Amino acid sequence: MSAFTVVNPATGRPIRDVELATEAQVDDAVRRALAAQRAWAALAPVARADALRAFAGVVEAHVDELAALEVANSGHPIGSARWEAGHVAQVLNYYAGAPERLLGSQIPVAGGIDVTFHEPYGVVGIIVPWNFPMTIAAWGFAPALAAGNAVVLKPAELTPLTALRLGELAREAGLPDDLFQVIPGAGPVVGRRFTTHPDVHMVVFTGSTAVGTEVAAECARMLKPVTLELGGKSANIVFADADLEGAAASAPAAVFDNAGQDCCARSRILVQRSVYDRFLELLEPAVHAWRVGDPALETTEMGPLISAGQRDRVAGFLDGVDVAFRGAAPEGDGFWLAPTVVHASPGDRIAQEEVFGPVVAVMPFEDEADAVRLANDTRYGLAGSIWTENLGRAVRVSRGVRSGVLSVNSHSSVRYATPFGGMKASGLGRELGPDAAEHFTETKNVFYATEGQDTA
Ligand code: NDP
């Protein structure tokens, strides 16, 4: 068995070693999950609802501890980390309503009664990336458990600490043993085994488009359903008629939050040419005011990147680009990079590829049709923002942009009560929202004949 040394990205210093599971350990975990699932699915719906509410309560009671772990392991600013831990409890509470509301249909047919049931898949394998270790995990495990499944969850090697703690808190809250198992390990070992194991019946993957494509191919070989939340290159579209001050003031958070390591990052700003210079004049002080530093401080808005490798990868995107201006970042230990705004053209690498760092490409557009064309001019289609005071334009452009999650005069992407997910190379399927628990079930149709039988 080997171990991975988890590092604090703000200091570069080791935190602790985490043992990496072997394929044999995954197989053992799946065997136990299968048994736990049968008992869980057989419980009364209200008992599953109560168990999830209890789990939410225990998470709520540990928000500060979970947040401190995320600050240390992921470098998230403490305010963000606290929000993320609280969000896990909210997601659990929201889906605690699902076991008693997984309604089937009664369909009018001749000669009997036709009824549908939402049957859980069985064991669901969830593969989580390092950028939002707690929230992305919860978007999978909460609705999956609510629907009557067991969950095996692989955190990213770089950021396993909060997921491991959530696994312990589930048991503290009284969830049955083996129902929710967190299995740290390497992607090509633990993650890949989820895709090939015959008793993992569904896979949920969040991460890069390259690995997601491999995961989908493995699942296809097993005829296994899979949901994919992949990369993004989302556009923040600013029309001349917009509240320019509001658009410029909010643009840094829309891309530099979590140091740009966010699949929804608005990493392209498209600005109507007639207000391009004015917008950049307003954006520059907002970028300079963006507070980068010690993630443990309440005032910090952006911490370090997750690793030296990720910082170097992001810095590589800046070779040869036309930098408009830069914010500030600490020097010395830790994986720091200053927020950077670059002038770009639509075909540039910086305007096409997911950087996953604090870099934004700004480009002018001519009119509404040009804005929609440019917004759609990448292989991704996850999120996006539209800034305009013209209602008709807001409706037309939001229908024209091929992205799964858009917001008008705001940058919101994630609410647990609304669906989330991408089009094109950004993914397959949707998470969150009122239907997510149902997505972790398959529909069974049963016809009960009432005629033509001996009723004597
Ligand atoms: P990956 O896609 O490599 O990792 C995501 C998860 O998949 C991790 O848990 C990883 O494990 C696991 N994994 C790796 N290989 C396999 C495999 N063969 N089968 C099953 N699971 C596997 O993303 P990275 O962390 O390497 O990030 C690279 C780039 O991907 C980023 O720079 C960014 O552009 C993009 N990305 C996008 C995310 C998003 O939310 N859209 C999230 C993360 C990354 P392990 O812990 O071993 O790495």
XYZ file of C-alpha atoms and ligand atoms in Angstrom:
504
model
C 0.000 0.000 0.000
C 1.287 3.471 -0.825
C 0.486 6.843 0.707
C 0.010 10.365 -0.614
C 1.369 13.367 1.257
C -1.307 16.041 1.437
C 0.192 19.537 1.207
C -1.046 22.956 2.352
C -1.027 24.990 -0.896
C -0.640 28.309 0.937
C 2.656 27.221 2.519
C 3.832 24.260 0.440
C 4.251 22.299 3.697
C 2.966 18.739 4.246
C -0.173 18.253 6.362
C -0.421 14.481 6.635
C -0.089 11.239 4.700
C -3.211 9.518 3.412
C -3.076 5.858 2.432
C -4.138 5.105 -1.121
C -6.560 2.227 -1.613
C -5.742 -0.725 -3.852
C -8.093 -2.270 -6.370
C -8.685 -5.178 -3.965
C -9.774 -2.707 -1.279
C -12.211 -1.084 -3.705
C -13.673 -4.502 -4.494
C -14.095 -5.215 -0.797
C -15.774 -1.822 -0.234
C -18.183 -2.429 -3.125
C -19.104 -5.862 -1.756
C -19.978 -4.293 1.594
C -21.800 -1.375 -0.056
C -23.981 -3.798 -1.979
C -25.173 -5.447 1.243
C -25.726 -2.095 2.960
C -27.735 -0.817 -0.004
C -30.260 -3.645 0.151
C -31.065 -2.891 3.777
C -31.138 0.885 3.162
C -33.545 0.629 0.228
C -35.823 -1.608 2.297
C -36.220 1.025 5.038
C -39.392 3.094 5.214
C -38.961 6.305 3.176
C -39.347 8.406 6.327
C -36.507 6.492 7.992
C -34.158 7.349 5.111
C -35.340 10.961 5.259
C -34.686 11.126 9.011
C -31.204 9.622 8.581
C -30.267 12.246 5.986
C -31.618 15.045 8.207
C -29.515 13.698 11.075
C -26.454 13.675 8.777
C -27.207 17.291 7.799
C -27.440 18.244 11.472
C -24.065 16.688 12.296
C -22.456 18.438 9.298
C -23.976 21.739 10.463
C -22.465 21.211 13.909
C -19.027 20.715 12.279
C -19.060 23.576 9.763
C -16.131 25.365 11.406
C -14.030 22.204 11.598
C -14.738 21.257 7.965
C -14.035 24.818 6.830
C -10.684 24.881 8.646
C -9.741 21.573 6.997
C -10.583 22.993 3.561
C -8.561 26.140 4.212
C -5.559 23.982 5.058
C -5.975 21.363 2.317
C -7.333 23.463 -0.584
C -6.325 27.040 0.230
C -9.936 28.222 -0.014
C -10.549 31.520 1.802
C -12.194 30.849 5.146
C -15.420 32.667 4.174
C -15.801 30.473 1.075
C -14.876 27.292 2.955
C -17.505 27.997 5.624
C -20.105 28.556 2.893
C -19.112 25.265 1.250
C -19.459 23.265 4.484
C -22.845 24.880 5.196
C -23.891 24.107 1.625
C -23.233 20.382 2.221
C -25.728 20.474 5.110
C -28.250 22.358 2.967
C -27.935 19.880 0.100
C -28.485 16.994 2.539
C -31.529 18.731 4.026
C -32.955 19.455 0.574
C -32.632 15.832 -0.592
C -33.902 14.535 2.752
C -37.271 15.548 1.290
C -36.806 13.205 -1.664
C -37.365 9.679 -0.222
C -40.980 10.548 0.556
C -41.511 12.357 -2.747
C -40.098 9.928 -5.331
C -43.484 9.708 -6.981
C -44.198 7.234 -9.717
C -47.086 7.467 -12.176
C -50.373 5.668 -12.547
C -50.986 5.532 -16.277
C -54.466 4.940 -17.734
C -54.454 1.689 -19.737
C -57.086 -0.879 -20.766
C -57.616 -4.072 -18.766
C -55.748 -3.181 -15.607
C -53.622 -0.741 -13.664
C -50.248 0.508 -14.823
C -47.817 1.899 -12.282
C -44.201 3.115 -12.433
C -41.648 2.793 -9.625
C -38.335 4.642 -9.213
C -35.888 1.864 -8.327
C -32.417 2.813 -7.025
C -29.503 1.722 -9.232
C -27.706 0.036 -6.317
C -24.135 1.186 -5.718
C -23.153 4.590 -7.129
C -19.461 5.484 -7.651
C -18.659 9.188 -7.337
C -15.330 10.594 -8.599
C -14.566 14.065 -7.245
C -11.962 16.636 -8.410
C -9.796 18.838 -6.205
C -11.349 22.238 -6.903
C -14.470 22.000 -4.693
C -13.937 18.824 -2.658
C -16.954 19.119 -0.341
C -19.668 20.652 -2.487
C -19.153 18.480 -5.581
C -19.096 15.373 -3.381
C -22.409 16.370 -1.757
C -24.122 17.047 -5.101
C -23.562 13.354 -5.816
C -23.897 11.575 -2.483
C -26.953 13.410 -1.067
C -29.431 12.693 -3.911
C -27.896 9.246 -4.556
C -28.455 8.186 -0.926
C -31.908 9.792 -0.884
C -32.925 7.637 -3.847
C -31.976 4.460 -1.963
C -28.462 3.845 -3.279
C -25.195 3.138 -1.473
C -22.252 5.390 -2.366
C -18.538 4.761 -2.814
C -16.744 8.078 -3.227
C -13.219 8.792 -4.451
C -11.880 12.225 -3.516
C -9.019 13.730 -5.522
C -5.611 12.621 -4.237
C -4.680 16.270 -3.619
C -7.732 17.073 -1.464
C -9.120 14.079 0.439
C -9.397 15.525 3.958
C -12.912 16.994 4.056
C -14.418 14.020 2.209
C -12.811 11.614 4.691
C -14.232 13.664 7.556
C -17.699 13.694 5.952
C -17.514 9.888 5.801
C -16.832 9.806 9.551
C -19.622 12.316 10.250
C -22.094 10.139 8.327
C -21.376 7.286 10.724
C -21.549 9.629 13.734
C -24.988 10.702 12.492
C -26.113 7.066 12.476
C -26.033 6.248 8.770
C -25.642 2.474 8.399
C -22.080 1.137 8.183
C -20.775 0.742 4.618
C -23.613 2.783 3.088
C -21.387 5.788 2.368
C -17.697 4.919 2.011
C -14.965 7.400 1.152
C -12.072 5.637 -0.609
C -8.983 7.783 -1.185
C -6.784 6.616 -4.011
C -5.329 7.227 -7.431
C -7.640 8.018 -10.335
C -6.417 5.218 -12.591
C -6.803 2.703 -9.699
C -9.850 3.613 -7.575
C -11.694 5.843 -10.073
C -11.121 3.456 -12.933
C -12.304 0.469 -10.844
C -15.634 2.268 -10.285
C -16.088 2.268 -14.062
C -15.139 -1.410 -14.597
C -16.635 -3.047 -11.476
C -19.860 -4.871 -12.386
C -21.449 -4.055 -9.006
C -20.938 -0.283 -9.271
C -24.121 0.426 -11.175
C -23.764 4.127 -11.945
C -20.839 6.583 -12.072
C -20.805 10.324 -11.393
C -17.662 12.068 -12.610
C -16.518 15.684 -12.253
C -13.170 16.743 -13.669
C -11.347 17.315 -16.925
C -12.931 16.663 -20.295
C -10.024 14.354 -21.205
C -10.479 12.006 -18.219
C -14.272 12.345 -18.412
C -14.183 11.039 -21.962
C -12.185 7.981 -20.788
C -14.596 7.403 -17.915
C -17.576 7.584 -20.287
C -15.901 5.099 -22.665
C -15.281 2.592 -19.833
C -18.868 3.002 -18.640
C -20.157 2.468 -22.180
C -18.318 -0.887 -22.320
C -20.214 -1.904 -19.166
C -23.513 -0.279 -20.327
C -23.325 1.749 -17.118
C -25.074 5.118 -16.804
C -22.713 8.020 -16.179
C -23.075 11.741 -15.527
C -20.197 14.020 -16.468
C -19.486 17.534 -15.179
C -16.475 18.667 -17.183
C -14.574 21.806 -18.129
C -15.766 25.232 -19.147
C -14.752 28.407 -20.941
C -17.698 30.522 -19.956
C -18.427 33.968 -21.377
C -19.330 37.080 -19.414
C -21.103 39.166 -22.091
C -21.318 42.914 -21.420
C -23.562 44.962 -23.728
C -23.216 48.741 -24.146
C -26.616 49.263 -22.500
C -25.562 47.387 -19.303
C -24.875 48.739 -15.837
C -21.151 48.929 -16.672
C -20.104 49.798 -13.115
C -21.944 46.756 -11.743
C -20.617 44.489 -14.487
C -17.006 45.607 -13.939
C -17.199 45.479 -10.134
C -18.486 41.891 -10.184
C -16.293 40.535 -12.993
C -13.222 39.687 -10.818
C -15.214 37.430 -8.471
C -16.854 35.757 -11.484
C -13.489 34.480 -12.717
C -10.972 34.735 -9.847
C -13.090 33.046 -7.172
C -11.200 29.901 -6.006
C -8.210 31.284 -7.953
C -10.074 30.601 -11.195
C -10.122 26.850 -10.460
C -13.824 26.729 -11.083
C -15.529 25.001 -13.989
C -18.025 27.910 -14.094
C -15.328 30.639 -14.131
C -16.296 33.431 -16.526
C -12.855 33.244 -18.098
C -13.791 35.190 -21.235
C -15.200 38.704 -20.975
C -16.889 39.774 -24.211
C -17.500 43.535 -24.277
C -19.415 45.516 -26.915
C -16.820 47.514 -28.839
C -18.420 50.931 -28.190
C -17.827 50.548 -24.399
C -14.703 48.336 -24.505
C -12.218 50.999 -23.314
C -14.602 52.353 -20.680
C -15.220 48.830 -19.327
C -11.492 48.108 -19.015
C -11.012 51.434 -17.187
C -13.622 50.283 -14.661
C -12.275 46.712 -14.477
C -8.677 47.653 -13.682
C -9.285 49.120 -10.195
C -11.637 46.215 -9.401
C -8.844 43.735 -10.211
C -6.309 45.709 -8.168
C -8.747 45.700 -5.229
C -9.186 41.893 -5.382
C -7.595 40.636 -2.146
C -5.202 37.712 -2.643
C -3.446 36.263 0.388
C -3.594 34.089 3.508
C -6.777 32.005 3.150
C -7.232 31.882 6.925
C -8.000 35.642 7.007
C -11.674 36.659 6.862
C -10.834 39.500 4.451
C -9.130 37.295 1.845
C -10.968 36.792 -1.452
C -8.498 34.479 -3.206
C -5.934 31.997 -1.941
C -3.187 30.045 -3.705
C -3.527 27.578 -6.568
C -3.856 23.953 -5.556
C -0.331 22.767 -6.415
C 2.990 23.788 -7.891
C 2.086 21.793 -11.002
C -1.200 23.638 -11.462
C 0.504 27.012 -10.959
C 3.116 26.143 -13.595
C 0.456 24.874 -15.976
C -1.539 28.109 -15.623
C 1.596 30.274 -15.932
C 2.338 28.413 -19.196
C -0.853 29.865 -20.685
C 0.603 33.368 -20.228
C 3.591 32.824 -22.532
C 3.359 35.342 -25.361
C -0.053 36.789 -24.428
C -0.887 40.533 -24.397
C -1.325 41.315 -20.679
C -3.685 44.271 -20.068
C -3.083 44.457 -16.291
C -2.419 42.313 -13.228
C -3.501 42.251 -9.610
C -1.210 41.390 -6.710
C -0.260 38.087 -5.064
C 2.043 37.131 -2.179
C 5.559 35.950 -2.951
C 7.491 33.155 -1.298
C 6.186 29.792 -0.111
C 2.917 28.492 -1.490
C 1.521 28.261 -5.002
C 0.623 31.887 -5.778
C -0.268 33.584 -9.031
C -1.533 37.152 -9.481
C -4.931 37.621 -11.163
C -4.251 38.538 -14.769
C -6.348 40.206 -17.490
C -5.254 39.680 -21.098
C -6.368 41.152 -24.437
C -7.241 38.258 -26.731
C -8.632 37.309 -30.129
C -11.282 34.590 -30.498
C -8.938 31.944 -31.959
C -6.181 32.379 -29.348
C -5.329 29.446 -27.086
C -6.149 31.647 -24.059
C -9.621 32.262 -25.542
C -10.321 28.604 -26.317
C -8.819 26.315 -23.644
C -9.798 25.954 -20.009
C -6.984 27.621 -18.017
C -8.333 26.748 -14.546
C -6.422 29.614 -12.964
C -6.791 33.358 -12.268
C -6.569 34.489 -15.896
C -9.280 36.163 -17.953
C -9.313 36.890 -21.702
C -11.100 40.087 -22.793
C -12.402 40.510 -26.328
C -14.613 43.057 -28.126
C -17.767 42.215 -30.102
C -19.859 44.266 -32.537
C -23.543 43.486 -32.006
C -25.951 40.968 -30.479
C -25.459 38.334 -33.185
C -21.673 38.656 -32.882
C -21.892 38.302 -29.074
C -23.853 35.043 -29.347
C -21.519 33.729 -32.069
C -18.404 34.455 -29.969
C -19.943 33.089 -26.769
C -20.613 29.811 -28.615
C -17.186 29.768 -30.268
C -15.542 27.186 -27.942
C -16.096 23.473 -27.494
C -17.457 24.098 -23.985
C -20.937 25.096 -22.838
C -21.179 25.154 -19.047
C -22.051 28.603 -17.672
C -22.172 32.272 -18.649
C -23.426 35.742 -17.755
C -25.274 38.372 -19.794
C -25.199 42.021 -18.777
C -27.870 44.204 -20.402
C -30.756 46.455 -19.373
C -32.781 45.340 -22.405
C -35.206 42.578 -21.437
C -35.813 41.347 -24.973
C -32.070 41.078 -25.572
C -31.595 39.224 -22.284
C -34.189 36.665 -23.367
C -32.833 36.294 -26.913
C -29.187 35.974 -25.876
C -29.876 33.582 -22.985
C -31.750 31.325 -25.436
C -28.998 31.680 -28.047
C -25.979 30.794 -25.902
C -25.450 27.021 -25.772
C -24.626 26.665 -22.078
C -26.352 24.764 -19.298
C -26.290 27.469 -16.593
C -26.722 31.173 -17.440
C -27.432 34.254 -15.393
C -28.534 37.753 -16.399
C -27.082 40.757 -14.559
C -25.513 38.370 -12.052
C -22.931 35.589 -12.044
C -24.782 32.999 -10.018
C -24.335 29.398 -11.147
C -25.074 27.158 -8.198
C -28.222 26.872 -6.124
C -29.036 23.461 -4.740
C -32.694 23.864 -5.778
C -31.937 24.494 -9.469
C -30.396 22.187 -12.098
C -26.682 22.418 -12.865
C -24.656 20.957 -15.728
C -23.103 21.555 -19.113
C -23.766 21.254 -22.828
C -21.260 20.274 -25.567
C -17.849 19.228 -24.141
C -18.880 20.488 -20.675
C -20.776 17.375 -19.801
C -23.705 15.020 -19.850
C -26.648 15.003 -17.463
C -27.651 17.411 -14.721
C -27.034 17.599 -10.982
C -28.949 19.389 -8.213
C -32.484 20.765 -8.576
C -35.788 19.051 -7.878
C -35.137 16.051 -10.180
C -31.649 14.986 -9.042
C -32.740 12.139 -6.754
C -34.826 10.695 -9.588
C -31.702 10.710 -11.800
C -30.251 8.113 -9.400
C -33.099 5.700 -10.136
C -34.341 3.716 -13.084
C -38.000 3.523 -13.921
C -39.791 0.215 -13.557
C -43.187 -0.165 -15.203
C -45.645 -2.757 -13.841
C -48.995 -3.679 -15.385
C -51.513 -5.320 -13.037
C -54.210 -7.109 -15.056
C -57.717 -6.732 -13.626
C -59.728 -8.388 -16.364
C -59.948 -11.791 -17.999
C -59.135 -13.580 -14.752
C -61.159 -15.983 -12.671
C -62.531 -13.706 -9.966
C -64.867 -16.295 -8.443
P -8.809 15.005 -13.593
O -9.933 14.936 -14.566
O -7.571 14.278 -13.874
O -9.294 14.491 -12.141
C -10.618 14.439 -11.683
C -10.843 13.172 -10.857
O -10.737 12.022 -11.706
C -9.793 12.963 -9.758
O -10.426 12.373 -8.639
C -8.841 11.994 -10.427
O -8.058 11.243 -9.520
C -9.792 11.107 -11.175
N -9.176 10.321 -12.256
C -7.988 10.537 -12.883
N -7.771 9.586 -13.816
C -8.838 8.747 -13.770
C -9.212 7.564 -14.497
N -8.435 7.055 -15.454
N -10.382 6.986 -14.200
C -11.188 7.485 -13.248
N -10.892 8.580 -12.528
C -9.733 9.225 -12.789
O -8.523 16.518 -13.359
P -7.152 17.148 -12.770
O -7.296 17.189 -11.342
O -5.944 16.456 -13.292
O -7.180 18.592 -13.427
C -6.694 18.820 -14.751
C -7.538 19.862 -15.444
O -8.875 19.389 -15.541
C -7.664 21.168 -14.684
O -6.588 21.998 -14.865
C -8.945 21.691 -15.281
O -8.693 22.278 -16.540
C -9.780 20.465 -15.450
N -10.673 20.229 -14.287
C -11.965 20.593 -14.386
C -12.803 20.441 -13.303
C -14.207 20.838 -13.380
O -14.864 20.972 -12.348
N -14.743 21.038 -14.548
C -12.343 19.907 -12.035
C -10.946 19.519 -12.029
C -10.191 19.682 -13.130
P -6.691 11.809 -8.888
O -7.046 12.246 -7.539
O -5.774 10.654 -8.867
O -6.225 12.921 -9.758
